[in-house]
Amino acid sequence: MSVKDRKNVLSGLKVREAMRRIAVHLPESASVDEATRCAIKFKVSAILITGREYQALGVVSKTDLMCAYYAGLPLETPVSTIMRSPPLFCGMDDSLDAALDTMRSKGVHRLYVRGDDPDQAIGILAYPDIVGLLYRYCHKCEHNTLRTRKVPSIFNFSDTFKVRDVMNPSLLVFREEDILSSVMEGLSAHRIGAVLIRGRNNLPSGVVSKTDLIMAYRHGIPPTAEAATIMSSPVRSCDHNEQLVSAIQKMIFSDVHRFFVYRDNPDNIVGVLTLTDAARVRSGSCRACVSSRIRL
């Protein structure tokens, strides 16, 4: 692969190359309970709400479901009460550059893909989809350090991105005895998907994510319950010096969206790496295609 090819390997890509077909949608008459069930069953972060002619009316995300939980809305509440409208769209032949610019400027994690009918969505584009595309490029690249064959001598290992280069060093921490409503306030204020939970010994003991919270909502656990009641354990983590491509591979194949990042030992958590963070480094896992990175 020539230097020119490497620099442009990710340029000119279209939305159609990274988008997914929509796994689930609900009518506007559906209940919040149905939305929570679908989010959990299909492992999706948002659900498209459609009208009688399957036109896209709005979106209900895990954040919206968490807010419904916080507000004490009954599970029988219609999703139309909490949905955000209208959905944000992009076209299949739009560039990924343009789509990512829209996601960044609008502060959203996904766009719906418009088909021939401008009111209907035929697909969805989210940060994890872009990570998957980047990973496929990195996996095939001659500089992929996960390959067993010898890496070309012209390649400098210092050019490889480490987790520490991409992770978010900002960390929101709660204690096991903190109540769920406080956790929800923190998640909402910081616009993040999960928080680290520490035990009484001040060591990491678990994680509370929006998924954990909407499961608690569906099972009738009150927002006054302690974080320890619903936290997931153990903490999924990786070393801050781990190669980015290795961490991405683990997240993709483990079907997880984040690793908490430690330095020296797993008890010393110093940041968090999400698939969103990884997607924002459009150059993939090394600087071979650094010129096509997206600035966020």
PDB file of C-alpha atoms in Angstrom:
ATOM      1  CA  MET A   1       0.000   0.000   0.000  1.00  0.00           C
ATOM      2  CA  SER A   2       1.479   3.351  -1.021  1.00  0.00           C
ATOM      3  CA  VAL A   3       1.779   6.296   1.324  1.00  0.00           C
ATOM      4  CA  LYS A   4      -0.890   8.091  -0.696  1.00  0.00           C
ATOM      5  CA  ASP A   5      -3.284   5.171  -0.344  1.00  0.00           C
ATOM      6  CA  ARG A   6      -2.667   4.958   3.383  1.00  0.00           C
ATOM      7  CA  LYS A   7      -3.444   8.623   3.867  1.00  0.00           C
ATOM      8  CA  ASN A   8      -6.719   8.341   1.986  1.00  0.00           C
ATOM      9  CA  VAL A   9      -7.823   4.880   3.090  1.00  0.00           C
ATOM     10  CA  LEU A  10     -10.774   6.264   5.059  1.00  0.00           C
ATOM     11  CA  SER A  11     -11.615   9.253   2.895  1.00  0.00           C
ATOM     12  CA  GLY A  12     -14.557   9.218   0.527  1.00  0.00           C
ATOM     13  CA  LEU A  13     -16.530   6.661   2.530  1.00  0.00           C
ATOM     14  CA  LYS A  14     -20.316   6.778   2.346  1.00  0.00           C
ATOM     15  CA  VAL A  15     -22.914   6.248   5.039  1.00  0.00           C
ATOM     16  CA  ARG A  16     -24.116   3.084   3.272  1.00  0.00           C
ATOM     17  CA  GLU A  17     -20.772   1.411   4.074  1.00  0.00           C
ATOM     18  CA  ALA A  18     -21.234   1.715   7.852  1.00  0.00           C
ATOM     19  CA  MET A  19     -25.018   1.843   8.394  1.00  0.00           C
ATOM     20  CA  ARG A  20     -27.138  -0.980   9.809  1.00  0.00           C
ATOM     21  CA  ARG A  21     -30.688  -1.957   9.111  1.00  0.00           C
ATOM     22  CA  ILE A  22     -33.090  -0.926  11.872  1.00  0.00           C
ATOM     23  CA  ALA A  23     -33.522  -3.796  14.321  1.00  0.00           C
ATOM     24  CA  VAL A  24     -36.729  -2.589  15.947  1.00  0.00           C
ATOM     25  CA  HIS A  25     -39.306   0.179  15.820  1.00  0.00           C
ATOM     26  CA  LEU A  26     -42.492   0.834  17.776  1.00  0.00           C
ATOM     27  CA  PRO A  27     -45.780   2.586  16.995  1.00  0.00           C
ATOM     28  CA  GLU A  28     -46.525   5.836  18.789  1.00  0.00           C
ATOM     29  CA  SER A  29     -49.255   4.032  20.752  1.00  0.00           C
ATOM     30  CA  ALA A  30     -46.694   1.695  22.374  1.00  0.00           C
ATOM     31  CA  SER A  31     -45.984   2.017  26.086  1.00  0.00           C
ATOM     32  CA  VAL A  32     -42.781   2.966  27.856  1.00  0.00           C
ATOM     33  CA  ASP A  33     -42.732  -0.609  29.161  1.00  0.00           C
ATOM     34  CA  GLU A  34     -42.582  -1.938  25.590  1.00  0.00           C
ATOM     35  CA  ALA A  35     -39.753   0.472  24.812  1.00  0.00           C
ATOM     36  CA  THR A  36     -37.711  -0.666  27.819  1.00  0.00           C
ATOM     37  CA  ARG A  37     -38.281  -4.300  26.878  1.00  0.00           C
ATOM     38  CA  CYS A  38     -37.126  -3.700  23.300  1.00  0.00           C
ATOM     39  CA  ALA A  39     -34.064  -1.719  24.385  1.00  0.00           C
ATOM     40  CA  ILE A  40     -33.001  -4.571  26.679  1.00  0.00           C
ATOM     41  CA  LYS A  41     -33.899  -7.455  24.354  1.00  0.00           C
ATOM     42  CA  PHE A  42     -32.331  -6.030  21.199  1.00  0.00           C
ATOM     43  CA  LYS A  43     -29.428  -4.258  22.967  1.00  0.00           C
ATOM     44  CA  VAL A  44     -30.140  -0.961  21.226  1.00  0.00           C
ATOM     45  CA  SER A  45     -29.551   2.516  22.586  1.00  0.00           C
ATOM     46  CA  ALA A  46     -32.582   4.059  20.881  1.00  0.00           C
ATOM     47  CA  ILE A  47     -35.894   3.009  19.350  1.00  0.00           C
ATOM     48  CA  LEU A  48     -37.529   4.612  16.341  1.00  0.00           C
ATOM     49  CA  ILE A  49     -41.181   5.561  16.831  1.00  0.00           C
ATOM     50  CA  THR A  50     -43.311   5.296  13.697  1.00  0.00           C
ATOM     51  CA  GLY A  51     -46.770   6.306  12.521  1.00  0.00           C
ATOM     52  CA  ARG A  52     -49.459   4.306  10.761  1.00  0.00           C
ATOM     53  CA  GLU A  53     -47.664   4.501   7.412  1.00  0.00           C
ATOM     54  CA  TYR A  54     -44.352   3.654   9.095  1.00  0.00           C
ATOM     55  CA  GLN A  55     -43.205   7.248   8.792  1.00  0.00           C
ATOM     56  CA  ALA A  56     -40.546   8.203  11.326  1.00  0.00           C
ATOM     57  CA  LEU A  57     -42.124  10.359  14.045  1.00  0.00           C
ATOM     58  CA  GLY A  58     -39.539  10.418  16.800  1.00  0.00           C
ATOM     59  CA  VAL A  59     -36.921   8.593  18.833  1.00  0.00           C
ATOM     60  CA  VAL A  60     -36.894   7.194  22.354  1.00  0.00           C
ATOM     61  CA  SER A  61     -33.376   6.663  23.681  1.00  0.00           C
ATOM     62  CA  LYS A  62     -32.068   5.036  26.833  1.00  0.00           C
ATOM     63  CA  THR A  63     -31.579   8.552  28.154  1.00  0.00           C
ATOM     64  CA  ASP A  64     -35.289   9.278  27.644  1.00  0.00           C
ATOM     65  CA  LEU A  65     -36.228   6.028  29.395  1.00  0.00           C
ATOM     66  CA  MET A  66     -33.901   6.855  32.276  1.00  0.00           C
ATOM     67  CA  CYS A  67     -35.515  10.300  32.574  1.00  0.00           C
ATOM     68  CA  ALA A  68     -38.959   8.663  32.660  1.00  0.00           C
ATOM     69  CA  TYR A  69     -37.708   6.453  35.511  1.00  0.00           C
ATOM     70  CA  TYR A  70     -36.326   9.480  37.352  1.00  0.00           C
ATOM     71  CA  ALA A  71     -39.613  11.358  36.904  1.00  0.00           C
ATOM     72  CA  GLY A  72     -41.626   8.421  38.221  1.00  0.00           C
ATOM     73  CA  LEU A  73     -43.711   7.981  35.070  1.00  0.00           C
ATOM     74  CA  PRO A  74     -45.810   4.796  35.025  1.00  0.00           C
ATOM     75  CA  LEU A  75     -44.592   2.108  32.638  1.00  0.00           C
ATOM     76  CA  GLU A  76     -47.970   2.329  30.903  1.00  0.00           C
ATOM     77  CA  THR A  77     -47.164   5.862  29.713  1.00  0.00           C
ATOM     78  CA  PRO A  78     -47.297   6.143  25.876  1.00  0.00           C
ATOM     79  CA  VAL A  79     -43.863   6.500  24.274  1.00  0.00           C
ATOM     80  CA  SER A  80     -45.165   9.550  22.417  1.00  0.00           C
ATOM     81  CA  THR A  81     -45.024  11.360  25.775  1.00  0.00           C
ATOM     82  CA  ILE A  82     -41.250  11.021  26.078  1.00  0.00           C
ATOM     83  CA  MET A  83     -40.034  10.696  22.482  1.00  0.00           C
ATOM     84  CA  ARG A  84     -37.833  13.318  20.853  1.00  0.00           C
ATOM     85  CA  SER A  85     -39.087  14.602  17.541  1.00  0.00           C
ATOM     86  CA  PRO A  86     -38.282  14.760  14.696  1.00  0.00           C
ATOM     87  CA  PRO A  87     -35.552  12.133  14.163  1.00  0.00           C
ATOM     88  CA  LEU A  88     -32.312  13.366  12.598  1.00  0.00           C
ATOM     89  CA  PHE A  89     -31.653  11.943   9.143  1.00  0.00           C
ATOM     90  CA  CYS A  90     -28.806  11.460   6.710  1.00  0.00           C
ATOM     91  CA  GLY A  91     -28.692   9.912   3.236  1.00  0.00           C
ATOM     92  CA  MET A  92     -27.100   6.612   2.238  1.00  0.00           C
ATOM     93  CA  ASP A  93     -24.777   8.420  -0.156  1.00  0.00           C
ATOM     94  CA  ASP A  94     -23.825  11.174   2.272  1.00  0.00           C
ATOM     95  CA  SER A  95     -20.186  11.147   3.286  1.00  0.00           C
ATOM     96  CA  LEU A  96     -19.261   9.846   6.724  1.00  0.00           C
ATOM     97  CA  ASP A  97     -17.518  13.185   7.256  1.00  0.00           C
ATOM     98  CA  ALA A  98     -20.810  15.040   6.854  1.00  0.00           C
ATOM     99  CA  ALA A  99     -22.738  12.538   8.985  1.00  0.00           C
ATOM    100  CA  LEU A 100     -20.204  12.761  11.806  1.00  0.00           C
ATOM    101  CA  ASP A 101     -20.246  16.550  11.623  1.00  0.00           C
ATOM    102  CA  THR A 102     -24.019  16.437  12.081  1.00  0.00           C
ATOM    103  CA  MET A 103     -23.750  14.033  15.022  1.00  0.00           C
ATOM    104  CA  ARG A 104     -21.152  16.273  16.633  1.00  0.00           C
ATOM    105  CA  SER A 105     -22.983  19.559  16.091  1.00  0.00           C
ATOM    106  CA  LYS A 106     -26.342  18.161  17.228  1.00  0.00           C
ATOM    107  CA  GLY A 107     -24.877  16.286  20.193  1.00  0.00           C
ATOM    108  CA  VAL A 108     -26.404  12.951  19.164  1.00  0.00           C
ATOM    109  CA  HIS A 109     -25.005   9.430  18.969  1.00  0.00           C
ATOM    110  CA  ARG A 110     -26.974   8.252  15.944  1.00  0.00           C
ATOM    111  CA  LEU A 111     -28.595   9.315  12.696  1.00  0.00           C
ATOM    112  CA  TYR A 112     -31.355   7.548  10.828  1.00  0.00           C
ATOM    113  CA  VAL A 113     -30.800   6.834   7.160  1.00  0.00           C
ATOM    114  CA  ARG A 114     -33.428   8.039   4.717  1.00  0.00           C
ATOM    115  CA  GLY A 115     -34.544   5.847   1.822  1.00  0.00           C
ATOM    116  CA  ASP A 116     -36.574   6.684  -1.278  1.00  0.00           C
ATOM    117  CA  ASP A 117     -39.446   7.861   0.909  1.00  0.00           C
ATOM    118  CA  PRO A 118     -38.136  10.953   2.748  1.00  0.00           C
ATOM    119  CA  ASP A 119     -40.379  10.229   5.746  1.00  0.00           C
ATOM    120  CA  GLN A 120     -39.217   6.641   6.279  1.00  0.00           C
ATOM    121  CA  ALA A 121     -35.988   5.352   7.785  1.00  0.00           C
ATOM    122  CA  ILE A 122     -34.308   2.316   6.228  1.00  0.00           C
ATOM    123  CA  GLY A 123     -31.250   2.228   8.445  1.00  0.00           C
ATOM    124  CA  ILE A 124     -29.300   3.724  11.306  1.00  0.00           C
ATOM    125  CA  LEU A 125     -25.762   5.060  11.656  1.00  0.00           C
ATOM    126  CA  ALA A 126     -24.211   5.142  15.136  1.00  0.00           C
ATOM    127  CA  TYR A 127     -20.710   5.491  16.538  1.00  0.00           C
ATOM    128  CA  PRO A 128     -20.297   1.720  17.118  1.00  0.00           C
ATOM    129  CA  ASP A 129     -21.054   1.126  13.417  1.00  0.00           C
ATOM    130  CA  ILE A 130     -18.252   3.490  12.460  1.00  0.00           C
ATOM    131  CA  VAL A 131     -15.896   1.749  14.886  1.00  0.00           C
ATOM    132  CA  GLY A 132     -16.761  -1.564  13.246  1.00  0.00           C
ATOM    133  CA  LEU A 133     -15.882  -0.134   9.838  1.00  0.00           C
ATOM    134  CA  LEU A 134     -12.622   1.305  11.157  1.00  0.00           C
ATOM    135  CA  TYR A 135     -11.763  -2.021  12.761  1.00  0.00           C
ATOM    136  CA  ARG A 136     -12.269  -3.830   9.438  1.00  0.00           C
ATOM    137  CA  TYR A 137      -9.846  -1.427   7.782  1.00  0.00           C
ATOM    138  CA  CYS A 138      -7.320  -1.821  10.589  1.00  0.00           C
ATOM    139  CA  HIS A 139      -7.682  -5.613  10.544  1.00  0.00           C
ATOM    140  CA  LYS A 140      -6.771  -5.743   6.845  1.00  0.00           C
ATOM    141  CA  CYS A 141      -4.005  -3.147   7.066  1.00  0.00           C
ATOM    142  CA  GLU A 142      -0.397  -4.245   6.602  1.00  0.00           C
ATOM    143  CA  HIS A 143       0.453  -2.380   9.804  1.00  0.00           C
ATOM    144  CA  ASN A 144      -1.998  -4.322  11.970  1.00  0.00           C
ATOM    145  CA  THR A 145       0.009  -5.307  15.043  1.00  0.00           C
ATOM    146  CA  LEU A 146      -2.439  -8.102  15.876  1.00  0.00           C
ATOM    147  CA  ARG A 147      -1.285 -10.055  12.842  1.00  0.00           C
ATOM    148  CA  THR A 148       1.094 -12.916  13.485  1.00  0.00           C
ATOM    149  CA  ARG A 149       3.280 -12.177  10.483  1.00  0.00           C
ATOM    150  CA  LYS A 150       6.204  -9.809  10.807  1.00  0.00           C
ATOM    151  CA  VAL A 151       5.307  -6.134  10.761  1.00  0.00           C
ATOM    152  CA  PRO A 152       7.134  -4.226   7.966  1.00  0.00           C
ATOM    153  CA  SER A 153      10.414  -2.730   9.153  1.00  0.00           C
ATOM    154  CA  ILE A 154       9.366   0.749   7.960  1.00  0.00           C
ATOM    155  CA  PHE A 155       6.623   0.765  10.589  1.00  0.00           C
ATOM    156  CA  ASN A 156       7.385   2.555  13.842  1.00  0.00           C
ATOM    157  CA  PHE A 157       5.556   1.076  16.838  1.00  0.00           C
ATOM    158  CA  SER A 158       5.461   4.550  18.371  1.00  0.00           C
ATOM    159  CA  ASP A 159       2.934   5.377  15.633  1.00  0.00           C
ATOM    160  CA  THR A 160       0.442   2.941  17.150  1.00  0.00           C
ATOM    161  CA  PHE A 161      -2.381   4.532  19.124  1.00  0.00           C
ATOM    162  CA  LYS A 162      -2.651   3.429  22.724  1.00  0.00           C
ATOM    163  CA  VAL A 163      -5.807   3.480  24.816  1.00  0.00           C
ATOM    164  CA  ARG A 164      -4.433   6.467  26.732  1.00  0.00           C
ATOM    165  CA  ASP A 165      -4.382   8.516  23.499  1.00  0.00           C
ATOM    166  CA  VAL A 166      -8.130   8.164  22.976  1.00  0.00           C
ATOM    167  CA  MET A 167      -9.686   7.564  26.401  1.00  0.00           C
ATOM    168  CA  ASN A 168     -11.658  10.166  28.312  1.00  0.00           C
ATOM    169  CA  PRO A 169      -9.688  10.997  31.484  1.00  0.00           C
ATOM    170  CA  SER A 170     -12.830  12.474  33.058  1.00  0.00           C
ATOM    171  CA  LEU A 171     -14.328   9.931  35.415  1.00  0.00           C
ATOM    172  CA  LEU A 172     -17.624  10.112  37.290  1.00  0.00           C
ATOM    173  CA  VAL A 173     -17.608   7.992  40.437  1.00  0.00           C
ATOM    174  CA  PHE A 174     -20.352   7.091  42.896  1.00  0.00           C
ATOM    175  CA  ARG A 175     -20.364   4.933  45.991  1.00  0.00           C
ATOM    176  CA  GLU A 176     -22.334   1.744  46.587  1.00  0.00           C
ATOM    177  CA  GLU A 177     -24.592   3.492  49.096  1.00  0.00           C
ATOM    178  CA  ASP A 178     -25.498   6.396  46.775  1.00  0.00           C
ATOM    179  CA  ILE A 179     -29.101   6.269  45.617  1.00  0.00           C
ATOM    180  CA  LEU A 180     -30.087   5.667  42.005  1.00  0.00           C
ATOM    181  CA  SER A 181     -31.695   9.075  41.549  1.00  0.00           C
ATOM    182  CA  SER A 182     -28.317  10.690  42.306  1.00  0.00           C
ATOM    183  CA  VAL A 183     -26.634   8.396  39.785  1.00  0.00           C
ATOM    184  CA  MET A 184     -29.216   9.366  37.153  1.00  0.00           C
ATOM    185  CA  GLU A 185     -28.611  13.047  37.843  1.00  0.00           C
ATOM    186  CA  GLY A 186     -24.886  12.513  37.295  1.00  0.00           C
ATOM    187  CA  LEU A 187     -25.368  10.572  34.070  1.00  0.00           C
ATOM    188  CA  SER A 188     -27.688  13.241  32.715  1.00  0.00           C
ATOM    189  CA  ALA A 189     -25.511  16.194  33.714  1.00  0.00           C
ATOM    190  CA  HIS A 190     -22.335  14.695  32.232  1.00  0.00           C
ATOM    191  CA  ARG A 191     -24.010  13.122  29.168  1.00  0.00           C
ATOM    192  CA  ILE A 192     -22.371   9.741  29.699  1.00  0.00           C
ATOM    193  CA  GLY A 193     -23.617   6.167  29.594  1.00  0.00           C
ATOM    194  CA  ALA A 194     -22.228   4.658  32.804  1.00  0.00           C
ATOM    195  CA  VAL A 195     -20.558   5.494  36.111  1.00  0.00           C
ATOM    196  CA  LEU A 196     -17.969   3.688  38.188  1.00  0.00           C
ATOM    197  CA  ILE A 197     -19.073   2.482  41.611  1.00  0.00           C
ATOM    198  CA  ARG A 198     -16.642   2.259  44.536  1.00  0.00           C
ATOM    199  CA  GLY A 199     -17.148   0.170  47.640  1.00  0.00           C
ATOM    200  CA  ARG A 200     -16.613   1.133  51.250  1.00  0.00           C
ATOM    201  CA  ASN A 201     -12.944   0.192  50.844  1.00  0.00           C
ATOM    202  CA  ASN A 202     -12.752   2.833  48.076  1.00  0.00           C
ATOM    203  CA  LEU A 203     -11.931   0.171  45.468  1.00  0.00           C
ATOM    204  CA  PRO A 204     -13.871  -0.237  42.199  1.00  0.00           C
ATOM    205  CA  SER A 205     -16.706  -2.668  42.828  1.00  0.00           C
ATOM    206  CA  GLY A 206     -19.045  -2.275  39.871  1.00  0.00           C
ATOM    207  CA  VAL A 207     -20.645  -0.151  37.186  1.00  0.00           C
ATOM    208  CA  VAL A 208     -24.120   1.339  36.813  1.00  0.00           C
ATOM    209  CA  SER A 209     -25.122   2.004  33.208  1.00  0.00           C
ATOM    210  CA  LYS A 210     -28.281   3.359  31.626  1.00  0.00           C
ATOM    211  CA  THR A 211     -29.121  -0.233  30.700  1.00  0.00           C
ATOM    212  CA  ASP A 212     -28.934  -1.231  34.375  1.00  0.00           C
ATOM    213  CA  LEU A 213     -31.209   1.671  35.245  1.00  0.00           C
ATOM    214  CA  ILE A 214     -33.920   0.924  32.693  1.00  0.00           C
ATOM    215  CA  MET A 215     -33.865  -2.720  33.810  1.00  0.00           C
ATOM    216  CA  ALA A 216     -34.402  -1.472  37.371  1.00  0.00           C
ATOM    217  CA  TYR A 217     -37.242   0.736  36.092  1.00  0.00           C
ATOM    218  CA  ARG A 218     -38.926  -2.222  34.430  1.00  0.00           C
ATOM    219  CA  HIS A 219     -38.531  -4.418  37.522  1.00  0.00           C
ATOM    220  CA  GLY A 220     -40.054  -1.833  39.839  1.00  0.00           C
ATOM    221  CA  ILE A 221     -36.914  -0.982  41.822  1.00  0.00           C
ATOM    222  CA  PRO A 222     -37.423   2.494  43.332  1.00  0.00           C
ATOM    223  CA  PRO A 223     -35.019   5.351  42.463  1.00  0.00           C
ATOM    224  CA  THR A 224     -34.248   5.574  46.176  1.00  0.00           C
ATOM    225  CA  ALA A 225     -32.500   2.166  46.089  1.00  0.00           C
ATOM    226  CA  GLU A 226     -28.728   2.070  46.534  1.00  0.00           C
ATOM    227  CA  ALA A 227     -26.424   1.782  43.526  1.00  0.00           C
ATOM    228  CA  ALA A 228     -25.112  -1.536  44.846  1.00  0.00           C
ATOM    229  CA  THR A 229     -28.603  -2.992  44.290  1.00  0.00           C
ATOM    230  CA  ILE A 230     -28.329  -2.907  40.503  1.00  0.00           C
ATOM    231  CA  MET A 231     -24.644  -2.424  39.657  1.00  0.00           C
ATOM    232  CA  SER A 232     -22.924  -4.790  37.235  1.00  0.00           C
ATOM    233  CA  SER A 233     -19.783  -6.497  38.498  1.00  0.00           C
ATOM    234  CA  PRO A 234     -16.873  -6.971  37.936  1.00  0.00           C
ATOM    235  CA  VAL A 235     -15.669  -3.787  36.268  1.00  0.00           C
ATOM    236  CA  ARG A 236     -14.676  -4.395  32.630  1.00  0.00           C
ATOM    237  CA  SER A 237     -11.300  -2.730  32.255  1.00  0.00           C
ATOM    238  CA  CYS A 238      -8.123  -2.464  30.193  1.00  0.00           C
ATOM    239  CA  ASP A 239      -4.616  -1.072  30.682  1.00  0.00           C
ATOM    240  CA  HIS A 240      -3.984   2.511  29.561  1.00  0.00           C
ATOM    241  CA  ASN A 241      -0.947   1.280  27.596  1.00  0.00           C
ATOM    242  CA  GLU A 242      -2.884  -1.371  25.667  1.00  0.00           C
ATOM    243  CA  GLN A 243      -2.939  -0.956  21.899  1.00  0.00           C
ATOM    244  CA  LEU A 244      -6.159   0.726  20.796  1.00  0.00           C
ATOM    245  CA  VAL A 245      -6.861  -1.889  18.120  1.00  0.00           C
ATOM    246  CA  SER A 246      -6.642  -4.639  20.758  1.00  0.00           C
ATOM    247  CA  ALA A 247      -9.103  -2.855  23.062  1.00  0.00           C
ATOM    248  CA  ILE A 248     -11.490  -2.225  20.154  1.00  0.00           C
ATOM    249  CA  GLN A 249     -11.313  -5.886  19.177  1.00  0.00           C
ATOM    250  CA  LYS A 250     -12.190  -6.956  22.718  1.00  0.00           C
ATOM    251  CA  MET A 251     -15.126  -4.542  22.916  1.00  0.00           C
ATOM    252  CA  ILE A 252     -16.533  -5.610  19.554  1.00  0.00           C
ATOM    253  CA  PHE A 253     -16.284  -9.322  20.215  1.00  0.00           C
ATOM    254  CA  SER A 254     -17.440  -9.007  23.836  1.00  0.00           C
ATOM    255  CA  ASP A 255     -20.394  -6.838  22.768  1.00  0.00           C
ATOM    256  CA  VAL A 256     -19.563  -4.103  25.288  1.00  0.00           C
ATOM    257  CA  HIS A 257     -19.497  -0.370  24.640  1.00  0.00           C
ATOM    258  CA  ARG A 258     -16.938   0.741  27.208  1.00  0.00           C
ATOM    259  CA  PHE A 259     -13.877  -0.244  29.201  1.00  0.00           C
ATOM    260  CA  PHE A 260     -12.756   1.543  32.317  1.00  0.00           C
ATOM    261  CA  VAL A 261      -9.059   2.266  31.984  1.00  0.00           C
ATOM    262  CA  TYR A 262      -6.484   1.592  34.684  1.00  0.00           C
ATOM    263  CA  ARG A 263      -2.849   2.472  35.193  1.00  0.00           C
ATOM    264  CA  ASP A 264      -0.441   0.083  36.951  1.00  0.00           C
ATOM    265  CA  ASN A 265      -3.207  -2.054  38.493  1.00  0.00           C
ATOM    266  CA  PRO A 266      -6.955  -2.608  37.948  1.00  0.00           C
ATOM    267  CA  ASP A 267      -7.838  -0.785  41.168  1.00  0.00           C
ATOM    268  CA  ASN A 268      -6.343   2.474  39.873  1.00  0.00           C
ATOM    269  CA  ILE A 269      -8.990   3.598  37.373  1.00  0.00           C
ATOM    270  CA  VAL A 270      -7.867   6.715  35.481  1.00  0.00           C
ATOM    271  CA  GLY A 271     -10.393   7.054  32.665  1.00  0.00           C
ATOM    272  CA  VAL A 272     -12.904   5.394  30.402  1.00  0.00           C
ATOM    273  CA  LEU A 273     -12.758   4.251  26.774  1.00  0.00           C
ATOM    274  CA  THR A 274     -16.020   3.997  24.831  1.00  0.00           C
ATOM    275  CA  LEU A 275     -16.788   3.010  21.266  1.00  0.00           C
ATOM    276  CA  THR A 276     -17.783   6.637  20.773  1.00  0.00           C
ATOM    277  CA  ASP A 277     -14.269   7.741  21.748  1.00  0.00           C
ATOM    278  CA  ALA A 278     -12.790   5.189  19.357  1.00  0.00           C
ATOM    279  CA  ALA A 279     -15.050   6.334  16.506  1.00  0.00           C
ATOM    280  CA  ARG A 280     -13.863   9.898  16.901  1.00  0.00           C
ATOM    281  CA  VAL A 281     -10.321   8.866  15.911  1.00  0.00           C
ATOM    282  CA  ARG A 282     -11.043   8.312  12.265  1.00  0.00           C
ATOM    283  CA  SER A 283      -7.448   7.363  11.563  1.00  0.00           C
ATOM    284  CA  GLY A 284      -8.137   3.946  13.072  1.00  0.00           C
ATOM    285  CA  SER A 285      -5.607   2.411  15.419  1.00  0.00           C
ATOM    286  CA  CYS A 286      -2.390   4.049  14.202  1.00  0.00           C
ATOM    287  CA  ARG A 287      -1.080   7.141  12.425  1.00  0.00           C
ATOM    288  CA  ALA A 288      -0.723   5.422   9.041  1.00  0.00           C
ATOM    289  CA  CYS A 289      -3.865   7.265   7.933  1.00  0.00           C
ATOM    290  CA  VAL A 290      -3.607  10.188  10.347  1.00  0.00           C
ATOM    291  CA  SER A 291      -4.423  12.774   7.691  1.00  0.00           C
ATOM    292  CA  SER A 292      -8.006  11.539   7.505  1.00  0.00           C
ATOM    293  CA  ARG A 293      -8.810  11.935  11.197  1.00  0.00           C
ATOM    294  CA  ILE A 294     -11.924  13.859  12.121  1.00  0.00           C
ATOM    295  CA  ARG A 295     -11.496  16.716  14.562  1.00  0.00           C
ATOM    296  CA  LEU A 296     -14.039  16.675  17.402  1.00  0.00           C
TER     297      LEU A 296
END
